[in-house]
Short mmCIF file of C-alpha atoms in Angstrom, two decimals:
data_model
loop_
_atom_site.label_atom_id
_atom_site.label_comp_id
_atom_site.label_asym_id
_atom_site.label_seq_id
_atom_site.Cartn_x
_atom_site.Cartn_y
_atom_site.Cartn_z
CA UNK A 25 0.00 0.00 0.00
CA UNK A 26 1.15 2.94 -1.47
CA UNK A 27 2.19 5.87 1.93
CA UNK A 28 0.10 9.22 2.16
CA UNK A 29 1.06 11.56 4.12
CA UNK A 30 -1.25 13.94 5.19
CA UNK A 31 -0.14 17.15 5.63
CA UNK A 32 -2.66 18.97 8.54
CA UNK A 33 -1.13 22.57 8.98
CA UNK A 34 -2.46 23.99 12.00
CA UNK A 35 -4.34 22.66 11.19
CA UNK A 36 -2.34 26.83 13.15
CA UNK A 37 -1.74 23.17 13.83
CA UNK A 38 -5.63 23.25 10.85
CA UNK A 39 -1.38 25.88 12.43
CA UNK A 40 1.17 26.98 15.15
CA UNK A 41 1.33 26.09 18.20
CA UNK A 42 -0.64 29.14 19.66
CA UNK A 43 -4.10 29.44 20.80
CA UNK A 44 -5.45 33.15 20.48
CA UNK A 45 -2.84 33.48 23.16
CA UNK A 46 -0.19 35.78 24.17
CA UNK A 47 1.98 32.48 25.11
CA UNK A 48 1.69 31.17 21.68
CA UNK A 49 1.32 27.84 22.65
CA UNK A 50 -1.32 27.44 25.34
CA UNK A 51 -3.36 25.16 22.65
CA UNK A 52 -2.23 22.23 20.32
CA UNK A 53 -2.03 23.60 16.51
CA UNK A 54 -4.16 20.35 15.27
CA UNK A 55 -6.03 20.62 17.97
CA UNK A 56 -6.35 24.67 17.26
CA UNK A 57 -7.25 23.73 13.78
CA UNK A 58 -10.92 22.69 14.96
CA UNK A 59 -12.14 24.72 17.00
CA UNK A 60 -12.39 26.02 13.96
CA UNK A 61 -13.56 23.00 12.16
CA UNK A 62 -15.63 22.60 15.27
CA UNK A 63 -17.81 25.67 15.12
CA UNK A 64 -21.14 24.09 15.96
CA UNK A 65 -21.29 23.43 19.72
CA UNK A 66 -20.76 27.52 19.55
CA UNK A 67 -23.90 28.25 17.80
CA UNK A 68 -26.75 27.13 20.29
CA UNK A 69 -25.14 24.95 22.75
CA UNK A 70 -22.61 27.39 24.08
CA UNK A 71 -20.11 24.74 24.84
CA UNK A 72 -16.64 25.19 23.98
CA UNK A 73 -13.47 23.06 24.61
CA UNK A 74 -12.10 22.98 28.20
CA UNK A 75 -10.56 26.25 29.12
CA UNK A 76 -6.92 24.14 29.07
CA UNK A 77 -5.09 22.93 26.56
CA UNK A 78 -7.04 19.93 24.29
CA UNK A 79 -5.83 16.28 24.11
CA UNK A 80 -6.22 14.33 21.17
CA UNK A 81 -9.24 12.48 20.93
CA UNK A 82 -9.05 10.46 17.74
CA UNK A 83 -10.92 7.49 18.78
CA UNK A 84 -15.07 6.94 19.05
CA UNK A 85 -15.50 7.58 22.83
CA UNK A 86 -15.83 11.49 24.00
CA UNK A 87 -12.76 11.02 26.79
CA UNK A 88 -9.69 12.75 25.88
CA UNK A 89 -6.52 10.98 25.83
CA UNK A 90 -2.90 12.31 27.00
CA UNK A 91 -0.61 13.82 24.76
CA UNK A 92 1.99 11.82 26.81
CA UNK A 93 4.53 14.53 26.96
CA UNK A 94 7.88 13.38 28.47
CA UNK A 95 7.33 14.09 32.29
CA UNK A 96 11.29 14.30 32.22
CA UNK A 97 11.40 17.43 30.17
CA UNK A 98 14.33 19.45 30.57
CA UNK A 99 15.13 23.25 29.46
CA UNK A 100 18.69 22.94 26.80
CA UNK A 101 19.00 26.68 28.41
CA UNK A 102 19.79 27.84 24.51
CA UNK A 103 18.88 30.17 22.04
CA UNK A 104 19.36 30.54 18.45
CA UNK A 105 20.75 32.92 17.46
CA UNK A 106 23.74 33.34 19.97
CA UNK A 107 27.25 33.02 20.28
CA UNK A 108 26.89 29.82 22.84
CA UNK A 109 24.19 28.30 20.17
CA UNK A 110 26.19 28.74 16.70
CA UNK A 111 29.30 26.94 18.91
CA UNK A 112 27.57 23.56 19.32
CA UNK A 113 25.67 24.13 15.78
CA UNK A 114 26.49 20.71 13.46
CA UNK A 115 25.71 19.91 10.22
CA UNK A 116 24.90 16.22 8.84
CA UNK A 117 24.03 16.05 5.09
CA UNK A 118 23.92 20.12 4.37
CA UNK A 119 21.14 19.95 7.04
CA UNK A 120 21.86 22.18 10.00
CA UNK A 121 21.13 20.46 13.42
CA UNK A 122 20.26 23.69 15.66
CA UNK A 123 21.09 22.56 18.89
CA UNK A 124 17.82 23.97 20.35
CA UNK A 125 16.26 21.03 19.29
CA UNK A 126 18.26 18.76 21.69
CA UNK A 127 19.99 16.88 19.51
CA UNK A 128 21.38 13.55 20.76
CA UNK A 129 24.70 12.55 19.93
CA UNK A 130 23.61 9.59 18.20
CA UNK A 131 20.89 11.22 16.15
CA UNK A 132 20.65 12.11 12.49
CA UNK A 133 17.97 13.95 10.33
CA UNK A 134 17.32 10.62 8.35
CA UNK A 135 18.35 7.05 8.13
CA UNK A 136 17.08 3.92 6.25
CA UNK A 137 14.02 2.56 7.57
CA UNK A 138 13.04 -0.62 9.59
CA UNK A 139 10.93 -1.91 6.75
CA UNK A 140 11.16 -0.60 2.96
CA UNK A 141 8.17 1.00 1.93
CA UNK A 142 6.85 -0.56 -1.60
CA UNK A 143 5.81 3.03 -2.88
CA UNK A 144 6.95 6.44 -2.13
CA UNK A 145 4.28 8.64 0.04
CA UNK A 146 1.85 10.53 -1.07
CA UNK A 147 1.79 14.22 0.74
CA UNK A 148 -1.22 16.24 1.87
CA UNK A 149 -1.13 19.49 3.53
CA UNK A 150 -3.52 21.17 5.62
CA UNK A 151 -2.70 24.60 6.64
CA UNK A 152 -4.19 27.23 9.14
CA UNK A 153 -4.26 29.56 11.82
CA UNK A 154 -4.60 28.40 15.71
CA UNK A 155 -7.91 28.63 17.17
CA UNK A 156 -9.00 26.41 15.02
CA UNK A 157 -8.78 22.22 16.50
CA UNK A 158 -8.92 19.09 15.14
CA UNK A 159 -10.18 15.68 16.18
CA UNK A 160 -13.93 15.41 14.42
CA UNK A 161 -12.29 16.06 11.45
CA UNK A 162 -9.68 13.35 11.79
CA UNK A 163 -12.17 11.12 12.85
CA UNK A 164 -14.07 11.85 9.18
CA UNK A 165 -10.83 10.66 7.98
CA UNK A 166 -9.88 8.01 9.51
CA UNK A 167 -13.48 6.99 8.65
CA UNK A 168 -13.56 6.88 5.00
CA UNK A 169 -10.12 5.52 5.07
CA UNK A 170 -11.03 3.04 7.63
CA UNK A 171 -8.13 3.74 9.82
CA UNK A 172 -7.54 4.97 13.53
CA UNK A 173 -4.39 5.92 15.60
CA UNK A 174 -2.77 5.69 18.88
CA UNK A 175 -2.91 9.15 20.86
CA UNK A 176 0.54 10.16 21.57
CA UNK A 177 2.78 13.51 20.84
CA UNK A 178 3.04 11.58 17.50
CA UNK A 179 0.06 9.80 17.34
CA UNK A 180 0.71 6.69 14.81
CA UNK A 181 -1.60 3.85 14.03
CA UNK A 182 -1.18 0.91 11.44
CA UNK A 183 -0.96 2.96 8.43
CA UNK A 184 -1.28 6.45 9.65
CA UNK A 185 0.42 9.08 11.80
CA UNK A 186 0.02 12.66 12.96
CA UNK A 187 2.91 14.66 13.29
CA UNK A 188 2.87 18.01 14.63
CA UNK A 189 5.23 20.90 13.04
CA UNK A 190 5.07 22.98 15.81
CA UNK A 191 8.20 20.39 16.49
CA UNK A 192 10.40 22.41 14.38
CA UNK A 193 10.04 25.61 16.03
CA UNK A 194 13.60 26.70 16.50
CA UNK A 195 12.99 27.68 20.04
CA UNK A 196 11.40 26.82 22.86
CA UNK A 197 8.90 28.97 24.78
CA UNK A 198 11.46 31.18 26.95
CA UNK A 199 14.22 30.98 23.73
CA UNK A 200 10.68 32.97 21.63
CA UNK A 201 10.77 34.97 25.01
CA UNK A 202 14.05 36.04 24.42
CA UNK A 203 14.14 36.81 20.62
CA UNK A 204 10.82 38.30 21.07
CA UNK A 205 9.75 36.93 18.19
CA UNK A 206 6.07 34.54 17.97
CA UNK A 207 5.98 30.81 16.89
CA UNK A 208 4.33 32.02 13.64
CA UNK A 209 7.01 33.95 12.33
CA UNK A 210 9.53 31.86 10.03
CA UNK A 211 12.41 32.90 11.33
CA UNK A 212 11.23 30.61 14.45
CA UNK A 213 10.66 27.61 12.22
CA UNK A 214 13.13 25.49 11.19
CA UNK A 215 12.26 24.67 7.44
CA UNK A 216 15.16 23.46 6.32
CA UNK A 217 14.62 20.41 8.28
CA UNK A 218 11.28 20.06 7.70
CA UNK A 219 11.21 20.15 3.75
CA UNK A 220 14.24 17.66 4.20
CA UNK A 221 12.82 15.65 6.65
CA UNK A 222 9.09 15.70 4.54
CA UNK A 223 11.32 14.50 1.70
CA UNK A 224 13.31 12.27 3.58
CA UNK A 225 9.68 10.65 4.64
CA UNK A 226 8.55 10.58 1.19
CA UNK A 227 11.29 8.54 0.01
CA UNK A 228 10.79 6.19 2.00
CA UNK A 229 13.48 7.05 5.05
CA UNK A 230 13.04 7.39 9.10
CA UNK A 231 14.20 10.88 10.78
CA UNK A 232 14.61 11.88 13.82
CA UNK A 233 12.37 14.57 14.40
CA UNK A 234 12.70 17.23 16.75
CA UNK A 235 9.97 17.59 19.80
CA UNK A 236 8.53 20.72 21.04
CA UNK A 237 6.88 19.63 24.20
CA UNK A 238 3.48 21.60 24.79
CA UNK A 239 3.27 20.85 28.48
CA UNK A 240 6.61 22.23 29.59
CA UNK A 241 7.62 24.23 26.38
CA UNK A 242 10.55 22.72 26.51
CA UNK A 243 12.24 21.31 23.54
CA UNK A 244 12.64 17.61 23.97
CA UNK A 245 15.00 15.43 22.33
CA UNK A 246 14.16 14.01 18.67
CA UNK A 247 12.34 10.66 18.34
CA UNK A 248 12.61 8.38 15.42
CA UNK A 249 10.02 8.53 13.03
CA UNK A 250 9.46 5.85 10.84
CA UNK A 251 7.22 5.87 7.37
CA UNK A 252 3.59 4.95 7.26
CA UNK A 253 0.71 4.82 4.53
CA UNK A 254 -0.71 8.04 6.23
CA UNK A 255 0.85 10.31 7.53
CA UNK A 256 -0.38 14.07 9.11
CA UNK A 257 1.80 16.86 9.16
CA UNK A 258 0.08 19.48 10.93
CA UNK A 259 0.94 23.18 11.83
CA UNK A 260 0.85 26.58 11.03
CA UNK A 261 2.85 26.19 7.61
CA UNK A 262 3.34 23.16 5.50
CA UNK A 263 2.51 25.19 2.71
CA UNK A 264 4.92 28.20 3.64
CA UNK A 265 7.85 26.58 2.52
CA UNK A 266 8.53 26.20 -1.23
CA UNK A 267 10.58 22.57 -0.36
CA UNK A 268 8.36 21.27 1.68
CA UNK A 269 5.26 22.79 -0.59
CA UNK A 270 6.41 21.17 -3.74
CA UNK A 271 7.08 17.35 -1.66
CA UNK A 272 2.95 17.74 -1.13
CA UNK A 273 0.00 16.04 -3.65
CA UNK A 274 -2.58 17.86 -2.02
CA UNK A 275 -2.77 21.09 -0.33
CA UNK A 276 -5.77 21.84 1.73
CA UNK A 277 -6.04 25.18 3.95
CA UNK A 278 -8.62 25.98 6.70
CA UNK A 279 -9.72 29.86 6.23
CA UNK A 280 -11.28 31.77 9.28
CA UNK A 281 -12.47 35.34 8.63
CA UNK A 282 -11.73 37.80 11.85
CA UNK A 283 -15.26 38.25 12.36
CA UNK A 284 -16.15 34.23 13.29
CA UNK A 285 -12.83 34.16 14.94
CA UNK A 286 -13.41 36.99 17.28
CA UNK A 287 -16.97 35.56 17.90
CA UNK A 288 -15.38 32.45 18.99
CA UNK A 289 -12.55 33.70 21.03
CA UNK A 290 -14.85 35.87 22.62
CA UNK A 291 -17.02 32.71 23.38
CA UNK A 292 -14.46 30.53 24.87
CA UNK A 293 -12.49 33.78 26.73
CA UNK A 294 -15.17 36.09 27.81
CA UNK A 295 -16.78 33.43 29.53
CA UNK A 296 -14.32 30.99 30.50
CA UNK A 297 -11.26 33.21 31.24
CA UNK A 298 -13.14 35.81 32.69
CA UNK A 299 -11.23 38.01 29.60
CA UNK A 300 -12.81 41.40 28.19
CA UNK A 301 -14.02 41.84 24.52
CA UNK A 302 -11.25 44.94 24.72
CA UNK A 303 -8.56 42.50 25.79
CA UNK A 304 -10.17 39.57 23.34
CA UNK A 305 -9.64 42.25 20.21
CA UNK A 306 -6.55 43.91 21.52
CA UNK A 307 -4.86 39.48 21.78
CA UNK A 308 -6.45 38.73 18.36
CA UNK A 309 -5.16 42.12 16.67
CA UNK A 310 -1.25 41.19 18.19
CA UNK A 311 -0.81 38.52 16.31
CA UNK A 312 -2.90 39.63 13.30
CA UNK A 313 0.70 41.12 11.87
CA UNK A 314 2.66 37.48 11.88
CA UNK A 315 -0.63 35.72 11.03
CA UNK A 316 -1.01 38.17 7.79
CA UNK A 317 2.59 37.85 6.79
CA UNK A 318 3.43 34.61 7.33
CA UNK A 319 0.28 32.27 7.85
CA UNK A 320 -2.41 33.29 5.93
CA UNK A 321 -0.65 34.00 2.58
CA UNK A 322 -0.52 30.26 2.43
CA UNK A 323 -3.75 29.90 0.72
CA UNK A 324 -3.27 31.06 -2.16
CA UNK A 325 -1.35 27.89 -3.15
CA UNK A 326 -4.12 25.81 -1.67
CA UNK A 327 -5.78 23.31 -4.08
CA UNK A 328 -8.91 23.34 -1.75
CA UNK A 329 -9.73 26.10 0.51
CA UNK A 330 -12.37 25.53 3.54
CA UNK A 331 -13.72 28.98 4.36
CA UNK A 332 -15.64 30.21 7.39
CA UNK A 333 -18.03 33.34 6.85
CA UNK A 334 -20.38 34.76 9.14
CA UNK A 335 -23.84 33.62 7.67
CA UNK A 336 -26.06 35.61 5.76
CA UNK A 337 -28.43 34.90 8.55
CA UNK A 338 -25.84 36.77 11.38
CA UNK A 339 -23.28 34.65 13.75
CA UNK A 340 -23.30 32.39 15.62
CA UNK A 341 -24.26 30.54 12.43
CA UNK A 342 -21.84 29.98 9.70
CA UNK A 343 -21.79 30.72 5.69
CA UNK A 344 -18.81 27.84 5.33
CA UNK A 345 -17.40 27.53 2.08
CA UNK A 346 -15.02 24.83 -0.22
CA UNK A 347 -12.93 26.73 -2.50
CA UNK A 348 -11.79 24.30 -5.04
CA UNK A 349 -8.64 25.16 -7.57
CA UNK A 350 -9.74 24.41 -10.95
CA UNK A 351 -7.30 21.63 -12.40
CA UNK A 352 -5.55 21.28 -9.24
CA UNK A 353 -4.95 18.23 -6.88
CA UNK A 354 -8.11 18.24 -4.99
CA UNK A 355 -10.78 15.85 -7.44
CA UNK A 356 -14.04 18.38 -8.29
CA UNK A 357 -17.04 18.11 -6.34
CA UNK A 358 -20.14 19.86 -7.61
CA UNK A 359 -23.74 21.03 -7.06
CA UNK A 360 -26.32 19.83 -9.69
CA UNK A 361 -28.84 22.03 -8.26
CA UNK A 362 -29.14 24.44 -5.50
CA UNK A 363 -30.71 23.25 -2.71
CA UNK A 364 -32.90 24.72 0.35
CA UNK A 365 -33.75 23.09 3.71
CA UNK A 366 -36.12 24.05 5.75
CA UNK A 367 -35.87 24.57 9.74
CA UNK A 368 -34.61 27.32 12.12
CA UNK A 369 -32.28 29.14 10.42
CA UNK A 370 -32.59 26.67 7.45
CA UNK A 371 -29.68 26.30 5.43
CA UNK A 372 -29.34 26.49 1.77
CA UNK A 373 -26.56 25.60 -0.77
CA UNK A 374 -25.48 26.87 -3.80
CA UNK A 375 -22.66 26.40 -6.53
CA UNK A 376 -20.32 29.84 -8.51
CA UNK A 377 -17.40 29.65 -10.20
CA UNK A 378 -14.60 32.90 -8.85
CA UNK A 379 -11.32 33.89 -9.32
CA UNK A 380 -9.41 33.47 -5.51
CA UNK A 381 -5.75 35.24 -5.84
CA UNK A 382 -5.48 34.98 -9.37
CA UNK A 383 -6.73 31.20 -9.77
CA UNK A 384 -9.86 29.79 -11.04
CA UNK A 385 -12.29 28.16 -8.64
CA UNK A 386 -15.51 26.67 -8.22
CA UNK A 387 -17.38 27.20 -4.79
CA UNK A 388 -19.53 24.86 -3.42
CA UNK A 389 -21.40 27.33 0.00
CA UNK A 390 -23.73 25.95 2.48
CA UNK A 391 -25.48 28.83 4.67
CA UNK A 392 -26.89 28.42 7.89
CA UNK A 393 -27.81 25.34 9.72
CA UNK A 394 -29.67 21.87 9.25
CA UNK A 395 -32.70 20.44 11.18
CA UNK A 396 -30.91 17.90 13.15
CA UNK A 397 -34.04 16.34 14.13
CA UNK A 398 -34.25 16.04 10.00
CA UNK A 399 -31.06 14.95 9.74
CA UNK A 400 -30.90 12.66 7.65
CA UNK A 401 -33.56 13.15 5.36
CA UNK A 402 -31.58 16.74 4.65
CA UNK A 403 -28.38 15.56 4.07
CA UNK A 404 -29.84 12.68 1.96
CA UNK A 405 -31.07 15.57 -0.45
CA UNK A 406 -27.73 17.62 -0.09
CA UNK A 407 -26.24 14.18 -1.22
CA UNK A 408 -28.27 13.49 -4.29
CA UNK A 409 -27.50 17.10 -5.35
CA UNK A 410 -23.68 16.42 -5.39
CA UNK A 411 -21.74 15.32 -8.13
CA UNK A 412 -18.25 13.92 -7.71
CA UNK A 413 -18.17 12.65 -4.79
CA UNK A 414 -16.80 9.06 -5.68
CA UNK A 415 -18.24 7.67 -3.02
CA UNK A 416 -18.05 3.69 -1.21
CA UNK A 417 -22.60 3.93 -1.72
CA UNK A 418 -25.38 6.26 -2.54
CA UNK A 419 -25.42 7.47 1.08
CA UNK A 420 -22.12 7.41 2.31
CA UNK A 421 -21.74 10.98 3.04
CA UNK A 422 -25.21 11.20 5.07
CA UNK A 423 -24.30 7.96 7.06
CA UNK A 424 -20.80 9.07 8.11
CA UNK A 425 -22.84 12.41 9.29
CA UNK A 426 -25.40 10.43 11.06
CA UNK A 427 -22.45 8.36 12.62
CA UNK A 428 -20.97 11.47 14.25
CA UNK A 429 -24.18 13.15 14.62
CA UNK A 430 -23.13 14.74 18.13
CA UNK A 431 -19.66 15.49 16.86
CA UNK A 432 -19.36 19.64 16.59
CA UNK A 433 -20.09 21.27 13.33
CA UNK A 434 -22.81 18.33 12.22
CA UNK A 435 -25.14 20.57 11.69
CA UNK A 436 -23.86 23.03 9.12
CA UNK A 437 -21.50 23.14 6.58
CA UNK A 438 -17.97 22.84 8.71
CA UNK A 439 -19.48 18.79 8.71
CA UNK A 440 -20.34 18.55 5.66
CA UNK A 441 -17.29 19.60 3.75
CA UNK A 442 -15.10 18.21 6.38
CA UNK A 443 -16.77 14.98 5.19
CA UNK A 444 -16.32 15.42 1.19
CA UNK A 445 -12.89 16.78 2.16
CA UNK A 446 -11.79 13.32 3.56
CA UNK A 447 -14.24 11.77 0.96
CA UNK A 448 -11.50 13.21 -1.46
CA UNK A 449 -8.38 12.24 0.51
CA UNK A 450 -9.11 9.22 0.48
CA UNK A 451 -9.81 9.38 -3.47
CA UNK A 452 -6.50 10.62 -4.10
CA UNK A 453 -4.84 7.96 -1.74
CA UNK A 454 -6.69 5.42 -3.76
CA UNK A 455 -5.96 6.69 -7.54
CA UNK A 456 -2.00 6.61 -5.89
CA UNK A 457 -1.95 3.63 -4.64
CA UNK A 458 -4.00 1.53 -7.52
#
């Protein structure tokens, strides 16, 4: 079985390693990714992730699991770039090995692996800022591909595994401190060995990849990563880099206007953090300069775009849009009609081709919000109205919805297109691998 590697930029980790925090890494960048993609428990509900930081919670039951950080995490008590850095800077291969990461003597950025991989991987990447989380739509994807994982920092399962790039931030927490620069800025990400390591990976090779622990914000020492048929690279940018850009098949970022961000950060902090809407705008407008410069400039190389919008109908409820790149990686999906559902808002769909940074699109837009207690009847008619979607039966979008009907986001369009999305990865994992 041919590898894919899936490429989930946070992701900010759909990024970096930073929540809507000053700390820049009070929430995991996957995880940050969907809250985002996770938008529905905010509309009527009111619930919202626990004020800490989120665990991964890949499997079927609701109980988070440990990111099993190394209890034993120790400061190196370095930071790049300073004299008593560049002294114990090496270099294996042309790749430097900053010695922020902790680099063990016996460690090198890539190595043959265990077992030989038949077929080199196939690379996705998923790119976005923090805020944002994760697990429902991992769980879409592990479900059309029929796959799960073991939660770890790198969770890995039989043929998949999530890596996290905040891992090649150059610094740790205090070493950001000191250069006063923020985890999305790429002069604190260490791209050289990520595009070599991504490449390394999609040859077919193990690396040792560094570890930026989230718990302690400590750099950790690199652990050896071996291939696997799927594997998630997920941060702020796996797009950003032209090496690491050009090792991906399939580029997919998540796209949160400030409006629905500041209505959800206001949500979670307002209430749970006892935070102002002053001090809510004043956080969000900090790191609006990085995010604009570095982060967001990502999507324009995108082959599909997943784009949140206040609805037409006023937030909470979302206008959430897929922005696909016509004759790019990500296969078509398309609306044969445009379709209207009744309820409270309602939602309706519709189908326009655009022009987003210079390329040629087609949108597919869902507005508002299903009746869950319709469920399934609804989606069954947004189904029959899409074209494209190559899927496994008739109703294999609607039953995966059903499935994870409690799941955030089921009830409007961050669901839906999550669903097609991972509909299509595993498409293009299956045309690679025939």
């Amino acid at each position: 079985m041919k590898n894919l590697v899936l490429s989930v930029v946070s992701l900010s980790c759909l990024a970096s390693g930073s929540s809507w925090q000053s700390d820049d890494d009070s929430l995991q960048p996957l995880e940050t990714l969907l809250l985002a993609l996770q938008p529905g428990a905010l509309s009527r509900t009111g619930t919202r992730q626990a004020t800490h930081r989120p665990r991964y919670d890949f499997g079927h039951h609701s109980s988070h699991v440990s990111m099993m950080a190394n209890p034993d995490s120790k400061p190196t008590g370095l930071v790049w770039p300073t004299a008593e850095a560049a002294e114990k800077l090496k270099e294996i291969d042309g790749i430097r090995l900053y010695p922020t990461h902790a680099w063990l003597d016996d460690h090198v950025p890539f190595q043959a692996a265990k077992e030989p991989m038949s077929k080199d991987p196939v690379m996705i990447g998923v790119a976005a800022d923090s805020g944002c989380g994760k697990s429902t739509f991992l769980r879409r994807v592990m479900g059309a591909l029929g796959t799960e994982v073991t939660p770890g920092h790198t969770a890995i399962g039989d043929m998949m595994t999530v890596v996290c790039l905040d891992d090649y931030h150059i610094n740790d927490r205090a070493g950001r401190k000191a250069t006063g620069l923020t985890a999305l800025d790429a002069a604190e990400n260490d791209f050289d060995l990520m595009g070599a390591q991504m490449d390394a990976l999609k040859g077919g090779k193990a690396v040792y990849k560094p570890i930026y622990n989230h718990d302690t914000g400590f750099k950790d020492p690199p652990e050896l990563l071996e291939p696997n048929d799927l594997m998630i690279f997920e941060g702020l940018h796996p797009i950003y880099d032209e090496k690491a850009r050009n090792s991906l098949d399939l580029k997919l970022y998540i796209d949160i206007v400030n409006d629905v961000k500041f209505a959800w950060k206001v949500k979670r902090d307002v209430e749970e953090r006892g935070w102002t809407e002053d001090q809510v705008q004043a956080d969000i407008q900090k790191r609006l300069p990085d995010f604009s410069r570095f982060v967001d400039p990502q999507k324009a190389n995108a082959d599909v775009v997943l784009r949140y919008e206040p609805s037409d109908k006023g937030l909470p409820y979302l206008k959430v849009k897929l922005i696909q790149a016509k004759g790019g990686a990500f296969p078509m999906v398309t609306l044969k009609n445009p379709v209207s559902l009744e309820g409270t808002p309602g939602a309706s769909l519709k189908m326009y081709d655009d022009t987003w940074f210079g390329n040629d699109v087609t949108v597919l837009e869902m507005d508002g919000e299903i009746d869950m207690e319709k469920q399934e009847a609804q989606l069954k008619e947004i189904e029959s109205n899409l074209e494209g979607l190559n899927g496994k039966s008739a109703t294999e979008l609607t039953d995966a919805m059903v499935k994870l009907k409690s799941s955030p986001g089921s009830e409007n369009g961050t669901g839906v297109w999550q669903t097609v999305i991972a509909m299509k990865i595993r498409e293009v994992y299956e045309k690679a691998t025939a």
